Every structure is written in structure tokens, then in C-alpha cells.
């Protein structure tokens, strides 16, 4: 976000990637499942294969939701930031174009939260 200052502005953002010891922040939002009221914020290695991200990060993150057991990850629709996205499951996050503070949207057709409530 741009800053308008009346003098020199020397502040440095504390969430720069170099402050995460080789990891990058990735945000994950499960569309139509607002039981999780905000995207998950995940510090992840940029070279983590996307398939491992699903198995070892996404599935445990959403496991508390009753719809989680019904998710068919072969049918999931992904968006990266504001664009449709088809991940390469064997390639790392960075190789898939997922950068520091990218937002991944997980959409699960046919699953609309608790009893269709979007929660």
C-alpha cells in the first residue's frame, strides 16, 4: 500500500519474505466455507510440491469441517490470486507461480458448507 508522508519514510515491512527463514507466506481460502472466517496464513517452503501441499497442509487445515471428508481433490477448482489456476501437482509452489503472500482459492463444487449455509 502506498504511503504519503510529510518527511522521509524509512519503515520496512516486517512481513518481507527474507524475514521467514527461506519460507514464504501463502494464504488459503476455502470458498463457501466460512466456518473458517479468514484465509489460512501458511509459512511454506517455495519448493514444496503442490501435491504435498494438498496432502500435508490443505487436508489437515480443513479437516475440522464436516465437508472436508467429502472433498474430491480431482474435482477442485483453484484460483491463484484473481486468475483460474491449474496446478502441476509435482512442481513446487514457486514453480507453480505461487509467490510470497499469494492467495489460493479452493473451490469444491457441490459442497456449500454446513447444510448449504456457506459456513
PDB file of C-alpha atoms in Angstrom:
ATOM      1  CA  UNK A   1       0.000   0.000   0.000  1.00  0.00           C
ATOM      2  CA  UNK A   2       1.450   3.396  -0.888  1.00  0.00           C
ATOM      3  CA  UNK A   3       2.387   5.752   1.910  1.00  0.00           C
ATOM      4  CA  UNK A   4       2.099   9.520   1.770  1.00  0.00           C
ATOM      5  CA  UNK A   5       4.416  11.114   4.314  1.00  0.00           C
ATOM      6  CA  UNK A   6       5.424  14.692   5.041  1.00  0.00           C
ATOM      7  CA  UNK A   7       9.036  13.647   5.569  1.00  0.00           C
ATOM      8  CA  UNK A   8      11.409  10.771   4.930  1.00  0.00           C
ATOM      9  CA  UNK A   9       9.737   7.402   5.440  1.00  0.00           C
ATOM     10  CA  UNK A  10      12.248   4.700   6.324  1.00  0.00           C
ATOM     11  CA  UNK A  11       9.973   1.976   7.753  1.00  0.00           C
ATOM     12  CA  UNK A  12      10.466  -1.543   6.453  1.00  0.00           C
ATOM     13  CA  UNK A  13       7.618  -4.035   6.235  1.00  0.00           C
ATOM     14  CA  UNK A  14       8.136  -6.852   8.751  1.00  0.00           C
ATOM     15  CA  UNK A  15       6.425  -9.478   6.587  1.00  0.00           C
ATOM     16  CA  UNK A  16       9.015  -9.399   3.803  1.00  0.00           C
ATOM     17  CA  UNK A  17       9.938 -12.867   2.571  1.00  0.00           C
ATOM     18  CA  UNK A  18      13.529 -12.577   3.779  1.00  0.00           C
ATOM     19  CA  UNK A  19      12.171 -12.483   7.347  1.00  0.00           C
ATOM     20  CA  UNK A  20      10.752 -16.018   7.080  1.00  0.00           C
ATOM     21  CA  UNK A  21      13.969 -18.083   7.028  1.00  0.00           C
ATOM     22  CA  UNK A  22      13.535 -19.411   3.499  1.00  0.00           C
ATOM     23  CA  UNK A  23       9.769 -19.846   3.741  1.00  0.00           C
ATOM     24  CA  UNK A  24       7.064 -17.818   2.049  1.00  0.00           C
ATOM     25  CA  UNK A  25       3.583 -16.926   3.256  1.00  0.00           C
ATOM     26  CA  UNK A  26       0.732 -18.472   1.311  1.00  0.00           C
ATOM     27  CA  UNK A  27      -2.892 -17.628   2.042  1.00  0.00           C
ATOM     28  CA  UNK A  28      -5.550 -20.327   1.523  1.00  0.00           C
ATOM     29  CA  UNK A  29      -9.277 -19.582   1.330  1.00  0.00           C
ATOM     30  CA  UNK A  30     -11.880 -22.356   1.090  1.00  0.00           C
ATOM     31  CA  UNK A  31     -14.707 -20.773  -0.872  1.00  0.00           C
ATOM     32  CA  UNK A  32     -18.255 -21.142   0.528  1.00  0.00           C
ATOM     33  CA  UNK A  33     -16.897 -22.485   3.833  1.00  0.00           C
ATOM     34  CA  UNK A  34     -16.958 -19.511   6.172  1.00  0.00           C
ATOM     35  CA  UNK A  35     -16.674 -21.651   9.273  1.00  0.00           C
ATOM     36  CA  UNK A  36     -13.073 -20.634   8.556  1.00  0.00           C
ATOM     37  CA  UNK A  37     -13.779 -16.905   8.637  1.00  0.00           C
ATOM     38  CA  UNK A  38     -10.491 -15.805   7.069  1.00  0.00           C
ATOM     39  CA  UNK A  39      -7.901 -17.394   4.803  1.00  0.00           C
ATOM     40  CA  UNK A  40      -5.335 -19.604   6.491  1.00  0.00           C
ATOM     41  CA  UNK A  41      -1.883 -17.988   6.582  1.00  0.00           C
ATOM     42  CA  UNK A  42       0.726 -20.655   5.974  1.00  0.00           C
ATOM     43  CA  UNK A  43       4.539 -20.333   6.077  1.00  0.00           C
ATOM     44  CA  UNK A  44       5.695 -22.841   3.446  1.00  0.00           C
ATOM     45  CA  UNK A  45       8.861 -23.772   1.565  1.00  0.00           C
ATOM     46  CA  UNK A  46       8.717 -22.445  -2.018  1.00  0.00           C
ATOM     47  CA  UNK A  47       9.914 -25.810  -3.358  1.00  0.00           C
ATOM     48  CA  UNK A  48       7.154 -27.864  -1.666  1.00  0.00           C
ATOM     49  CA  UNK A  49       5.423 -29.908  -4.401  1.00  0.00           C
ATOM     50  CA  UNK A  50       1.795 -28.893  -4.833  1.00  0.00           C
ATOM     51  CA  UNK A  51       0.664 -32.494  -4.266  1.00  0.00           C
ATOM     52  CA  UNK A  52       2.444 -32.487  -0.890  1.00  0.00           C
ATOM     53  CA  UNK A  53       0.831 -29.125  -0.130  1.00  0.00           C
ATOM     54  CA  UNK A  54      -2.598 -30.728  -0.609  1.00  0.00           C
ATOM     55  CA  UNK A  55      -1.817 -33.854   1.434  1.00  0.00           C
ATOM     56  CA  UNK A  56       0.242 -32.351   4.254  1.00  0.00           C
ATOM     57  CA  UNK A  57      -1.164 -28.828   4.556  1.00  0.00           C
ATOM     58  CA  UNK A  58      -4.594 -28.358   2.963  1.00  0.00           C
ATOM     59  CA  UNK A  59      -6.203 -31.581   4.171  1.00  0.00           C
ATOM     60  CA  UNK A  60      -5.131 -31.110   7.808  1.00  0.00           C
ATOM     61  CA  UNK A  61      -6.149 -27.416   7.721  1.00  0.00           C
ATOM     62  CA  UNK A  62      -9.706 -28.145   6.611  1.00  0.00           C
ATOM     63  CA  UNK A  63     -10.144 -31.457   8.476  1.00  0.00           C
ATOM     64  CA  UNK A  64     -12.285 -29.925  11.251  1.00  0.00           C
ATOM     65  CA  UNK A  65     -15.045 -29.059   8.783  1.00  0.00           C
ATOM     66  CA  UNK A  66     -17.696 -31.757   8.152  1.00  0.00           C
ATOM     67  CA  UNK A  67     -17.395 -31.213   4.371  1.00  0.00           C
ATOM     68  CA  UNK A  68     -13.659 -31.983   4.416  1.00  0.00           C
ATOM     69  CA  UNK A  69     -14.173 -35.740   4.125  1.00  0.00           C
ATOM     70  CA  UNK A  70     -16.318 -35.190   1.011  1.00  0.00           C
ATOM     71  CA  UNK A  71     -13.743 -33.135  -0.936  1.00  0.00           C
ATOM     72  CA  UNK A  72     -12.690 -34.786  -4.186  1.00  0.00           C
ATOM     73  CA  UNK A  73      -9.379 -33.104  -4.930  1.00  0.00           C
ATOM     74  CA  UNK A  74      -9.532 -34.285  -8.551  1.00  0.00           C
ATOM     75  CA  UNK A  75     -12.579 -32.011  -8.983  1.00  0.00           C
ATOM     76  CA  UNK A  76     -11.337 -28.994  -7.024  1.00  0.00           C
ATOM     77  CA  UNK A  77     -11.247 -25.670  -8.846  1.00  0.00           C
ATOM     78  CA  UNK A  78      -8.292 -23.484  -7.933  1.00  0.00           C
ATOM     79  CA  UNK A  79      -7.699 -19.764  -8.335  1.00  0.00           C
ATOM     80  CA  UNK A  80      -4.351 -18.121  -7.732  1.00  0.00           C
ATOM     81  CA  UNK A  81      -4.910 -14.533  -6.679  1.00  0.00           C
ATOM     82  CA  UNK A  82      -7.589 -13.475  -9.202  1.00  0.00           C
ATOM     83  CA  UNK A  83      -6.984 -15.962 -12.020  1.00  0.00           C
ATOM     84  CA  UNK A  84      -8.105 -19.538 -12.629  1.00  0.00           C
ATOM     85  CA  UNK A  85      -5.240 -21.885 -11.883  1.00  0.00           C
ATOM     86  CA  UNK A  86      -4.423 -25.483 -12.791  1.00  0.00           C
ATOM     87  CA  UNK A  87      -1.555 -26.602 -10.529  1.00  0.00           C
ATOM     88  CA  UNK A  88       1.145 -29.068 -11.506  1.00  0.00           C
ATOM     89  CA  UNK A  89       0.992 -31.474  -8.563  1.00  0.00           C
ATOM     90  CA  UNK A  90       4.649 -32.487  -8.927  1.00  0.00           C
ATOM     91  CA  UNK A  91       6.065 -28.955  -9.255  1.00  0.00           C
ATOM     92  CA  UNK A  92       6.912 -26.793  -6.265  1.00  0.00           C
ATOM     93  CA  UNK A  93       4.806 -23.869  -5.122  1.00  0.00           C
ATOM     94  CA  UNK A  94       7.150 -21.271  -6.644  1.00  0.00           C
ATOM     95  CA  UNK A  95       7.369 -23.258  -9.893  1.00  0.00           C
ATOM     96  CA  UNK A  96       3.557 -23.114  -9.997  1.00  0.00           C
ATOM     97  CA  UNK A  97       3.725 -19.318  -9.789  1.00  0.00           C
ATOM     98  CA  UNK A  98       2.767 -19.165  -6.113  1.00  0.00           C
ATOM     99  CA  UNK A  99       4.797 -16.393  -4.549  1.00  0.00           C
ATOM    100  CA  UNK A 100       5.177 -14.792  -1.151  1.00  0.00           C
ATOM    101  CA  UNK A 101       1.740 -13.684   0.076  1.00  0.00           C
ATOM    102  CA  UNK A 102      -0.138 -15.272  -2.835  1.00  0.00           C
ATOM    103  CA  UNK A 103      -3.794 -16.109  -2.203  1.00  0.00           C
ATOM    104  CA  UNK A 104      -5.025 -19.541  -3.239  1.00  0.00           C
ATOM    105  CA  UNK A 105      -8.774 -20.058  -3.521  1.00  0.00           C
ATOM    106  CA  UNK A 106     -10.038 -23.624  -3.084  1.00  0.00           C
ATOM    107  CA  UNK A 107     -13.480 -24.194  -4.596  1.00  0.00           C
ATOM    108  CA  UNK A 108     -15.261 -27.524  -4.110  1.00  0.00           C
ATOM    109  CA  UNK A 109     -18.224 -27.862  -6.484  1.00  0.00           C
ATOM    110  CA  UNK A 110     -21.299 -29.312  -4.787  1.00  0.00           C
ATOM    111  CA  UNK A 111     -20.052 -28.542  -1.276  1.00  0.00           C
ATOM    112  CA  UNK A 112     -21.585 -25.383   0.156  1.00  0.00           C
ATOM    113  CA  UNK A 113     -20.761 -25.571   3.857  1.00  0.00           C
ATOM    114  CA  UNK A 114     -22.840 -26.804   6.753  1.00  0.00           C
ATOM    115  CA  UNK A 115     -26.234 -27.777   5.331  1.00  0.00           C
ATOM    116  CA  UNK A 116     -25.731 -25.383   2.403  1.00  0.00           C
ATOM    117  CA  UNK A 117     -25.219 -22.379   4.696  1.00  0.00           C
ATOM    118  CA  UNK A 118     -21.764 -21.414   3.297  1.00  0.00           C
ATOM    119  CA  UNK A 119     -20.384 -21.974   6.807  1.00  0.00           C
TER     120      UNK A 119
END
